[in-house]
XYZ file of C-alpha atoms in Angstrom:
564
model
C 0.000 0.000 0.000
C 2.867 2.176 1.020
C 4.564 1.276 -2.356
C 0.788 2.239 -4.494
C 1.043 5.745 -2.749
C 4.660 6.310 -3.820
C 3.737 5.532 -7.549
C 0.852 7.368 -7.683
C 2.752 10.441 -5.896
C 5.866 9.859 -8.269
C 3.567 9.280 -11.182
C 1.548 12.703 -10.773
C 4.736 14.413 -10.039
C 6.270 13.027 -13.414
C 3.442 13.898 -15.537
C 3.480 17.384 -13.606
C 7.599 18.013 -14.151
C 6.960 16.769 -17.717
C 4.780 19.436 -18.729
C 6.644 21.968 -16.679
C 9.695 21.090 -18.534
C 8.390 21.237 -22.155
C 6.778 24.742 -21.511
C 9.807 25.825 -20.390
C 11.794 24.455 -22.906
C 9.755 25.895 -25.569
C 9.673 29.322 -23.734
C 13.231 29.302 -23.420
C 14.124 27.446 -27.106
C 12.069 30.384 -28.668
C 12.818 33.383 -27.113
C 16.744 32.884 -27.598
C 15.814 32.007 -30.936
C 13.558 35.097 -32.173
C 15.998 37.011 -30.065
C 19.338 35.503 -31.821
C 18.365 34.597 -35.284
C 19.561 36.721 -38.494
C 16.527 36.580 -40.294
C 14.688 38.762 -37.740
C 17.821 41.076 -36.912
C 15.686 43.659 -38.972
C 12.443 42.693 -37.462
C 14.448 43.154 -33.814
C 15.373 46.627 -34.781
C 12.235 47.702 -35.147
C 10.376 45.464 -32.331
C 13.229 44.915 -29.606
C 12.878 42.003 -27.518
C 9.217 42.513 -27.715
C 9.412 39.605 -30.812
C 11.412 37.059 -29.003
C 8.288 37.505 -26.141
C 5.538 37.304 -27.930
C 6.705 34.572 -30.329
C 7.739 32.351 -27.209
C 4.108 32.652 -25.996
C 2.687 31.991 -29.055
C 4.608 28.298 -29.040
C 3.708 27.484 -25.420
C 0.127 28.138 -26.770
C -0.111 26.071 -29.494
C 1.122 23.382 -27.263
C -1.576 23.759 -24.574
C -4.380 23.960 -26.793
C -3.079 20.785 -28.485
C -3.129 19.208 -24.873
C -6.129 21.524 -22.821
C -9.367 19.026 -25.336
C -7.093 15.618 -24.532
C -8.171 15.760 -20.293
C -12.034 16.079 -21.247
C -12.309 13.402 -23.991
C -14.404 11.285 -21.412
C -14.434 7.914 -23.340
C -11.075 8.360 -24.457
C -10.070 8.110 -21.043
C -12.501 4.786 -20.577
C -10.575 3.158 -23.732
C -7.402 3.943 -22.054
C -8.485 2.865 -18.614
C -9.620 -0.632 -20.291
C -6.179 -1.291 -21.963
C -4.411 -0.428 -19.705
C -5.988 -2.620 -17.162
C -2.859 -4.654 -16.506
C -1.473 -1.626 -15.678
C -1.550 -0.548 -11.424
C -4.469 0.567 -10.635
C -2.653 3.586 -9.059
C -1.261 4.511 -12.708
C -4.960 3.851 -13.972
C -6.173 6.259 -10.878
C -4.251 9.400 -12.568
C -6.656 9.508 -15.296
C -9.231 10.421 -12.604
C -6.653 13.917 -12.120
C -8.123 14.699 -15.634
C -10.214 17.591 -15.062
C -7.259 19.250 -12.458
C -4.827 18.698 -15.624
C -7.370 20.207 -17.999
C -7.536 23.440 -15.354
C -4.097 23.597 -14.886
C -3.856 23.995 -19.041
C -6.212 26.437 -18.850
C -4.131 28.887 -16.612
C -1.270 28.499 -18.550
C -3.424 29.443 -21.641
C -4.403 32.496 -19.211
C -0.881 33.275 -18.516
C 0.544 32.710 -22.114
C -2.910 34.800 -23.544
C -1.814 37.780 -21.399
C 2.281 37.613 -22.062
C 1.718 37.397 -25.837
C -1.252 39.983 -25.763
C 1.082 42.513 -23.872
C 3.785 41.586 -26.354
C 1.777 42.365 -29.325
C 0.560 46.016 -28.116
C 4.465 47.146 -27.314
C 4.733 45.702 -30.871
C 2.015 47.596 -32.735
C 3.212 50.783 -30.804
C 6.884 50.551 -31.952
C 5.624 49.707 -35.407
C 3.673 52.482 -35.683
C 6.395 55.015 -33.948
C 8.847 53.805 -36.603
C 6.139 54.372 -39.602
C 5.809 57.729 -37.983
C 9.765 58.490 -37.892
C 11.668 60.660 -39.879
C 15.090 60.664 -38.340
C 16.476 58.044 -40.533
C 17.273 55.849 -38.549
C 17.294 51.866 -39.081
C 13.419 51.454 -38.193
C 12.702 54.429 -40.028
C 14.217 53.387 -43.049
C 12.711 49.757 -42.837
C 9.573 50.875 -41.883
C 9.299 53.065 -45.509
C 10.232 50.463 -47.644
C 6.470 49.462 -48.428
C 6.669 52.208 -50.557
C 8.810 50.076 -52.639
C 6.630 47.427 -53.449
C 6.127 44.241 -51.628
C 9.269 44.522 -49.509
C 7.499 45.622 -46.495
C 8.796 44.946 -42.921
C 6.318 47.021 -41.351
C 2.627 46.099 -41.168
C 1.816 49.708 -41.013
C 2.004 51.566 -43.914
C -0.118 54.546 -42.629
C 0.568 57.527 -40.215
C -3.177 57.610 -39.296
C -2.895 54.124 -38.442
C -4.205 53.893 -34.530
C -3.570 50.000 -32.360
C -7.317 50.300 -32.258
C -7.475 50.367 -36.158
C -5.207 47.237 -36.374
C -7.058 45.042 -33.350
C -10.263 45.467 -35.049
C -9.988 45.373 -38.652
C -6.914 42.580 -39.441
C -7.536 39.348 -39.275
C -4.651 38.610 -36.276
C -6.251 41.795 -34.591
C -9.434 41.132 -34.542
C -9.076 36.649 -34.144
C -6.158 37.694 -31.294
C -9.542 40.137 -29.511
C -12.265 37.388 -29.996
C -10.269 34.527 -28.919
C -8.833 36.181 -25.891
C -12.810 37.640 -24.988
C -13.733 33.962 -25.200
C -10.853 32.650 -23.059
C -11.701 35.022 -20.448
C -15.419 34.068 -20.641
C -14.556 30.407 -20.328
C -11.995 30.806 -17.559
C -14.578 33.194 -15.185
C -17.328 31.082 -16.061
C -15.842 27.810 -14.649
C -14.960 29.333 -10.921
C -16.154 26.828 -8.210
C -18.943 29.109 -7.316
C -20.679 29.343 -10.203
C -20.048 25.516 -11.603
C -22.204 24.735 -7.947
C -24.863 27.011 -8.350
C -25.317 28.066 -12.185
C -24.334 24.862 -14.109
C -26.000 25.966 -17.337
C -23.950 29.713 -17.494
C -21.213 27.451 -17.086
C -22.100 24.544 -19.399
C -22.774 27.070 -21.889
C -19.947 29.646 -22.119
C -18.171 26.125 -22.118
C -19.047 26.036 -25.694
C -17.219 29.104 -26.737
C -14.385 26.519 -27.305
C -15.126 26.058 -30.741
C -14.768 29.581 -31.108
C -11.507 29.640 -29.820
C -10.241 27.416 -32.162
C -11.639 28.514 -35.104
C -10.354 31.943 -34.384
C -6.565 30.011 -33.315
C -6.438 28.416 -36.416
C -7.340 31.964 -38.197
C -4.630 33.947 -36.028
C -1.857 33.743 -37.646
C -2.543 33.360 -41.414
C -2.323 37.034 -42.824
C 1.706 36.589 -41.499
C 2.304 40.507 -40.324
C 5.206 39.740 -38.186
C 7.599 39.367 -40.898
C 11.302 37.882 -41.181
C 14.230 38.657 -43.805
C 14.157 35.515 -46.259
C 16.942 32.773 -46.350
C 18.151 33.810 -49.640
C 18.139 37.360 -49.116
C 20.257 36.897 -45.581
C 22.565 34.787 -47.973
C 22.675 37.949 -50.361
C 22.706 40.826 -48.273
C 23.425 39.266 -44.677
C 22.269 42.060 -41.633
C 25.653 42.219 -40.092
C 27.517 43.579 -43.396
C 24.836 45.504 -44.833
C 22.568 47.063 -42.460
C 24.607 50.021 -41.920
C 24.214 50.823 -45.747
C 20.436 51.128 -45.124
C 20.629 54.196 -43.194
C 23.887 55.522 -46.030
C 21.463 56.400 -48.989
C 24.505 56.750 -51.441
C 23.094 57.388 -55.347
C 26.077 55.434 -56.516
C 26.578 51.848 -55.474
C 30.220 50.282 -54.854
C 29.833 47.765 -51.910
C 27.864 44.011 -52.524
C 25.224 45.172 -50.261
C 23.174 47.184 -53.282
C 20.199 44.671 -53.223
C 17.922 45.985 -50.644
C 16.397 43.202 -48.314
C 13.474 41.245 -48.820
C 10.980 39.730 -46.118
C 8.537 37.227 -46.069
C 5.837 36.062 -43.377
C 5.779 33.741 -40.618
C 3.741 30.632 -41.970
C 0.964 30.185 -39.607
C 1.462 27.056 -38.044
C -1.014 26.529 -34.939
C -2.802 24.242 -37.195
C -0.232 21.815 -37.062
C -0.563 21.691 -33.142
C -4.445 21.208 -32.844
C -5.593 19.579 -35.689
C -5.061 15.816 -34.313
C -6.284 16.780 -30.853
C -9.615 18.454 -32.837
C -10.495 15.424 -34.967
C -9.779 13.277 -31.776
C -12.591 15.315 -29.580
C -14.732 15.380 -32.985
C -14.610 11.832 -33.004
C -15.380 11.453 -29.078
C -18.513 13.797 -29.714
C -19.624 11.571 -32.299
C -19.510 8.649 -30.289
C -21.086 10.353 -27.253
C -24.249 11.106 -29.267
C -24.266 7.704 -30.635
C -24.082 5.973 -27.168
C -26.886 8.166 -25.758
C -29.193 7.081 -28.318
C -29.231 3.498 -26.677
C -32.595 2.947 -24.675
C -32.506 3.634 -21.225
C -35.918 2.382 -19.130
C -36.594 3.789 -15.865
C -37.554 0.987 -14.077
C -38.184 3.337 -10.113
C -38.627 6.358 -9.242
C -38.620 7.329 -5.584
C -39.277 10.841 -4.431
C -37.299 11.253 -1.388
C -37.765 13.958 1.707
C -35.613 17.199 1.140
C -36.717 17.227 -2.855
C -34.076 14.766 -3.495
C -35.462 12.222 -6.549
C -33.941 8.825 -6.913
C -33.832 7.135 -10.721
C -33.548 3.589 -10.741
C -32.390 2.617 -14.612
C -31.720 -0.171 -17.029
C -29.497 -0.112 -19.833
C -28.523 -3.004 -22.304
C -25.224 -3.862 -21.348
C -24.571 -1.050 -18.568
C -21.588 -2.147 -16.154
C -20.478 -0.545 -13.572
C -18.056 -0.728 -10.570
C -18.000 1.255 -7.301
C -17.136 5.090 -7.480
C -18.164 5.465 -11.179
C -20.101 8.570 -12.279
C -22.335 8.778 -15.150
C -23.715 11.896 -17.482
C -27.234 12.089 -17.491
C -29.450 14.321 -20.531
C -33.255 14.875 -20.459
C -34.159 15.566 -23.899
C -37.696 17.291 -22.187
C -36.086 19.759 -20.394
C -32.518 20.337 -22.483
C -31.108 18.524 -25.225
C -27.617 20.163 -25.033
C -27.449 19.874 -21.283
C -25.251 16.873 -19.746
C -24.739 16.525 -15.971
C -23.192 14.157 -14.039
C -24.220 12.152 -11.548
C -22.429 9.735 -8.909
C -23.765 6.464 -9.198
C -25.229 5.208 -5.865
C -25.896 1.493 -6.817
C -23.908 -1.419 -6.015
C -22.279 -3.333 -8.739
C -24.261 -6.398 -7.596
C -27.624 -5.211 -8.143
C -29.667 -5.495 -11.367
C -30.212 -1.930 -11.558
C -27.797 1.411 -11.519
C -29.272 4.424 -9.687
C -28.289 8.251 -9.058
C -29.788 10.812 -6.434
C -30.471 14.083 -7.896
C -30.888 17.018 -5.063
C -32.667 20.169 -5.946
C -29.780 22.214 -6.724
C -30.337 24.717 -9.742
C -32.313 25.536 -12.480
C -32.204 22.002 -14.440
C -32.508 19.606 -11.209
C -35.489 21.740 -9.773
C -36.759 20.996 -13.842
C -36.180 17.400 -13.776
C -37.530 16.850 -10.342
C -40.516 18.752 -11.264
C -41.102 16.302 -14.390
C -40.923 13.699 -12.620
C -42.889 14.185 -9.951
C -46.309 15.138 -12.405
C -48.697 12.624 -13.264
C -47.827 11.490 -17.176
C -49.419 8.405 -19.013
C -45.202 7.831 -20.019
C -41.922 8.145 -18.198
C -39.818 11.121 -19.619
C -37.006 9.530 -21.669
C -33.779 9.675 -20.047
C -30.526 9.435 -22.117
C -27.251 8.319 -20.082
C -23.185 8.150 -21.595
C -21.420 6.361 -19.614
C -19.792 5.057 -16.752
C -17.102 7.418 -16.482
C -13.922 6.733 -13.651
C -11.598 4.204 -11.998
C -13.471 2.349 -9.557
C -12.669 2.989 -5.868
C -11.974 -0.700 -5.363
C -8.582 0.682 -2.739
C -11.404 0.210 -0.265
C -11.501 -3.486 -0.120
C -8.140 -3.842 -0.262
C -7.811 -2.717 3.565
C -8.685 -4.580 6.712
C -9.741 -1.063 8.328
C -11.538 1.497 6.411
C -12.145 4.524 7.602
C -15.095 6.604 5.366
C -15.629 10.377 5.089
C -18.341 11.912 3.234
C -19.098 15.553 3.506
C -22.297 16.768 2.462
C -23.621 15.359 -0.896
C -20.312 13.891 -1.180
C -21.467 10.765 0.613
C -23.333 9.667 -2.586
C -20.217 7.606 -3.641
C -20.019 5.486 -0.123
C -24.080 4.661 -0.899
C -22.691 2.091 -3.480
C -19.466 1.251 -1.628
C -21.247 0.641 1.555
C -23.761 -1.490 -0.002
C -21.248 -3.716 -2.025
C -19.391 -4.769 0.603
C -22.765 -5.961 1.726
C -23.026 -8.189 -0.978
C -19.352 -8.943 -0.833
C -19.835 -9.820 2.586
C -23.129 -11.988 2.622
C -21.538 -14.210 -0.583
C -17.799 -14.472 1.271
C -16.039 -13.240 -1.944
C -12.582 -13.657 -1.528
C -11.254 -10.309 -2.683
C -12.366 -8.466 -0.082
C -10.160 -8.255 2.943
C -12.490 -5.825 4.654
C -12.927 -7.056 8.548
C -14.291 -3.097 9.704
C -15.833 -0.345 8.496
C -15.748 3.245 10.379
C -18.014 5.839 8.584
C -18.899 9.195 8.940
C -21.204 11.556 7.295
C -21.008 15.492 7.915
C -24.179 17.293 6.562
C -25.462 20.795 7.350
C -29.163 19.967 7.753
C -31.209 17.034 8.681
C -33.377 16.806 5.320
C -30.366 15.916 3.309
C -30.041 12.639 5.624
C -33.313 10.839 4.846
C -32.618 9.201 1.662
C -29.146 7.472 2.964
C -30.939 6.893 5.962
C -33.183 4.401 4.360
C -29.826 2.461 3.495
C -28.025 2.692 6.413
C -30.969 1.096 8.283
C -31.227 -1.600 6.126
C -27.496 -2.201 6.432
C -28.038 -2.061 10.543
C -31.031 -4.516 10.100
C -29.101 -7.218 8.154
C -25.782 -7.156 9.819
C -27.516 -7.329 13.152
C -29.697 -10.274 11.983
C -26.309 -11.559 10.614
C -24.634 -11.643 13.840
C -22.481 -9.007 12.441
C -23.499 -6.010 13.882
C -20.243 -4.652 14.996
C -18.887 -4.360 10.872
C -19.975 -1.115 10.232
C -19.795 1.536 12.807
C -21.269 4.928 11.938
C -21.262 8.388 12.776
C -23.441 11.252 11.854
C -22.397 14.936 12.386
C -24.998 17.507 12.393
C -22.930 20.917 11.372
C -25.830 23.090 10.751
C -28.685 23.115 13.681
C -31.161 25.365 15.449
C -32.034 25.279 18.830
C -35.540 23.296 17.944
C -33.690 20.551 16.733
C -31.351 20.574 19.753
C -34.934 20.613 22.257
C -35.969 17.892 20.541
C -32.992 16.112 20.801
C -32.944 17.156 25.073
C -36.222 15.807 25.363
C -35.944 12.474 24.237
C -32.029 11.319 24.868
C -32.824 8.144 26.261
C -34.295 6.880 23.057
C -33.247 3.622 21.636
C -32.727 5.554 18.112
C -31.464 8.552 16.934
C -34.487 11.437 17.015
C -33.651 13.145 14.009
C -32.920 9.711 11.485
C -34.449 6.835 13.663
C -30.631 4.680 13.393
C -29.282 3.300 16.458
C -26.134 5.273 16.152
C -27.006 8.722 17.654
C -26.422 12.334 15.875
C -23.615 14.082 17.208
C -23.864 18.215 16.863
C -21.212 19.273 15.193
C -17.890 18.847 13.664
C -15.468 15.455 14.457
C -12.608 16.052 16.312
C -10.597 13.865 14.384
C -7.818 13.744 16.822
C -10.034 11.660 19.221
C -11.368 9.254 16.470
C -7.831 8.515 15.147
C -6.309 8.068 18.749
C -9.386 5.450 19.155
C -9.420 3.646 15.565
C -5.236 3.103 16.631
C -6.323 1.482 20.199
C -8.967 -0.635 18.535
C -6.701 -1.922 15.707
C -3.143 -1.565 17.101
C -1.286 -3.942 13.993
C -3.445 -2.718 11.084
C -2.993 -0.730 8.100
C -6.077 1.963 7.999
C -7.583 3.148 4.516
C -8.999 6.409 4.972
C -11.204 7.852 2.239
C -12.512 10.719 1.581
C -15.297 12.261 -0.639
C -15.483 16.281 0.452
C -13.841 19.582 0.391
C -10.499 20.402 -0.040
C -9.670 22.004 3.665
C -10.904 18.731 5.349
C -8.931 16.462 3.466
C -5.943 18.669 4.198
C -6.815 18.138 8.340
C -7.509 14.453 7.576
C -4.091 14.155 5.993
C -2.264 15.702 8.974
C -4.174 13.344 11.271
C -2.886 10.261 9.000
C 0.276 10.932 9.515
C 0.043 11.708 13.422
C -1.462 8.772 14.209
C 0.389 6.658 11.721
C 3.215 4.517 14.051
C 6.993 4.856 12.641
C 6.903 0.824 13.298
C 6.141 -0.838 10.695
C 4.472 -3.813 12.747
C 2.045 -0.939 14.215
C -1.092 1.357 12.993
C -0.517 2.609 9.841
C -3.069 5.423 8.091
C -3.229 6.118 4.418
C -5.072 8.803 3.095
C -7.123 8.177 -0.187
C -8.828 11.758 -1.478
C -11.588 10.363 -4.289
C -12.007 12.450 -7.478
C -15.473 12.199 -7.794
């Protein structure tokens, strides 16, 4: 176990140091070359290092956008997940970091938008000061030689000329304005915050991608950033003859009489995306073919706390613990895709999701479902999507965290080790379960409740009551609740969910539980699992490794944060 959290450490910090170090390579490779190269000596003397910056960026953007479409091609991912299922598991487990890979792109898109955009506006402002000067100087000079024909090194061939002018009316102006609008759209739009609570601004804006890369491919094809030609530097090379330039002698006597001559940049970022493009083309294709396959709705259960419960069948549908699928109601949306932790066990002949009233299209779908129709609504469902959370079985001690909603994933974990447990399969090595479930407000507990008392009922009539111990922490609560509570603490059950384990008011204090799962199991290794938010797994962490003995016959605690 010890040895799986290495490699998956190592593994993530490979892939991470990989990408690092091509960025920076490219960065670096670029800049000295724009900065260093003959051809764009004459370019330089106009631009300064302004070139060598904005060119750099432009590499390190084609090669994010070829990557930032790879992390979200979902059944890509499931292909590669299948072959490589001789592969660890813990190698298998990265490509659940997809979606933290595909963010991480996106910043450095941010970043690289911003350096080349600042770039380009020092650029068109020393282009236009040297159309504007009359000095004679070297950028002078080369900036007047449009009037020579087609030998211009100087997009500008105006005095009137304004940066405004050129961002709006040339095609790498006005593609470099949209693109960067959309970018900016995308990357607000997909804060936490809004994700959580307006799905659909999100979901939408999304979209803009194809916009992006239309206008990418676009960007660079009019070729205004120009560069002195091979033959010419051959002819007239910059070193010998560019003080000539400036000399306008009416007789000729040195070899540098030929004047230079410039040609564009070939736009290129075509190159970068196009395999990446007809990949995610490809991946779309195949989504909308798979959610054309019937799904039936075989149960629907309306739940307290307007939380609805779908109970589906699909031809062929298999699924393992921890999988998430993306569910579409043609009735309400038929762009819309959300997805949905699947709370069924493996073992049953059905596969089920909770949807909680949480935004525009859940309060929909809820809605539809709950009127009185002569038919079902049809239901459309791609996937399963993820790795499996199998790690649980694997230890003799688990200890489960779910915060909020986030227990939905433990629903189907908890109820196939059940199974696993009433038909003695041999792969699991589970001898005790810990659980605990933090949730705000009361209502959100009565679906799970339903399961968790069905789990008490059978283990007890089992003989095998002590499995599964649970806790439930109340973090939200009003003094009513609290009365109540007062009033009737010698109850068998729990007031506020009827379970034998009793509500504790609150949050954990995770030292204490730790300390106790160590006495209780003094030589075992602990899995401890989280589905939640981001400050308690750091606190659960820090608690692993307190408690964790530096024997290695002793306690041992191993965190497990799930990507769900």
């Amino acid at each position: 176990t010890m040895g799986n959290w290495l490699v998956n450490h190592w593994f993530s910090a490979a892939v991470l140091a990989a990408w690092l170090g091509i960025n920076i390579f490219l960065f670096t490779y670029y800049f000295l070359f724009f900065d260093r190269d003959e051809r764009y000596f004459y370019t330089r003397a106009i631009l300064g290092s302004a070139l060598a910056w904005a060119r750099a960026s432009a590499k390190c953007l084609n090669f994010n956008s070829m990557l930032i479409l790879l992390p979200v091609c979902r059944n890509l991912l499931s292909f590669l997940r299948g072959t490589c299922s001789c592969c660890r598991r813990t190698l298998r487990k990265q490509l659940d970091h997809n979606l933290t890979f595909h963010k991480l792109v996106a910043y450095a898109l941010a970043l690289f938008t911003a350096v080349h955009t600042i770039a380009h506006l020092f650029n068109l402002e020393r282009y236009n000061h040297s159309q504007q000067a009359t000095d004679g100087s070297l950028p002078a000079v080369l900036s007047k030689m449009h009037l020579q024909g087609t030998k211009w090194l100087n997009p500008i061939h105006s005095n009137q000329t304004t940066v405004e002018y050129v961002a709006f009316t040339t095609i790498p102006g006005l593609t470099g304005v949209i693109i960067t609008l959309a970018l900016i759209l995308m990357v607000t739009s997909s804060t936490e915050f809004i994700r959580r609570n307006y799905f659909e601004v999100f979901w939408y804006t999304h979209h803009l991608f194809l916009i992006y890369f239309a206008g990418l491919v676009i960007h660079g094809i009019a070729g205004l950033v120009r560069g002195q030609t091979e033959e010419s530097v051959e002819e007239v090379h910059p070193h010998r003859c560019a003080q000539y330039l400036t000399q306008q002698d009416e007789e000729c006597w040195h070899d540098c009489c030929k004047e230079p001559e410039f040609g564009s940049i070939p736009a290129e970022s075509w190159k970068w995306v196009l395999a990446p493009v007809l990949l995610y083309i490809f991946e779309r294709i195949l989504r909308v073919w798979r959610a054309r396959q019937k799904v039936v709705v075989t149960k629907v259960v309306m739940h307290p706390a307007r939380v609805l419960e779908l109970q589906m069948y699909k031809k062929g549908f298999r699924m393992e613990v921890g999988q998430y699928i993306f569910v579409n109601c043609p009735a309400i949306s038929l762009l819309e895709w959300h997805p949905f932790t699947l709370t069924s066990a493996p073992e049953e002949d059905f596969f089920s999701i909770h949807i909680r009233a949480a935004g525009d299209w859940t309060e929909r779908l809820i809605d539809t479902f709950q009127q009185k129709r002569p038919e079902m609504p049809r239901i459309e469902v791609d996937g399963p999507f993820g790795t499996a959370s199998e790690d649980v079985f694997q230890y003799e001690v688990a200890m489960l965290v779910g915060a909020g909603i986030g227990v939905t994933p433990f629903a189907s974990i908890l109820k196939s080790i059940w199974y696993k447990f009433q038909q003695a399969d041999q792969t699991l090595k589970t001898k005790k379960i810990y659980f605990y479930w933090l949730c705000r407000d009361t209502g959100a507990f009565a679906w799970f409740n339903d399961l968790l008392a069905s789990l008490e009922q059978k283990m007890a009539e089992s003989g095998r009551a002590d499995f599964l111990t649970y806790r439930l922490f109340l973090t939200g609560w009003d003094t009513s609740i609290a009365n109540n509570v007062a009033l009737r603490f010698d109850n068998a059950t729990d007031t506020l969910t009827g379970l034998r384990h009793k509500t504790t008011f609150g949050r954990p204090m995770w030292n204490s539980e730790f300390a106790a799962v160590a006495t209780a199991h003094p030589r075992s290794v602990v899995g401890v699992f989280l589905c939640g938010p981001g400050a308690l797994a750091k606190s659960l962490q820090k608690s692993c490794h307190q408690h964790s003995s530096l024997d290695p016959r002793k306690v041992k605690f191993y965190f497990n944060k799930e990507n769900f």
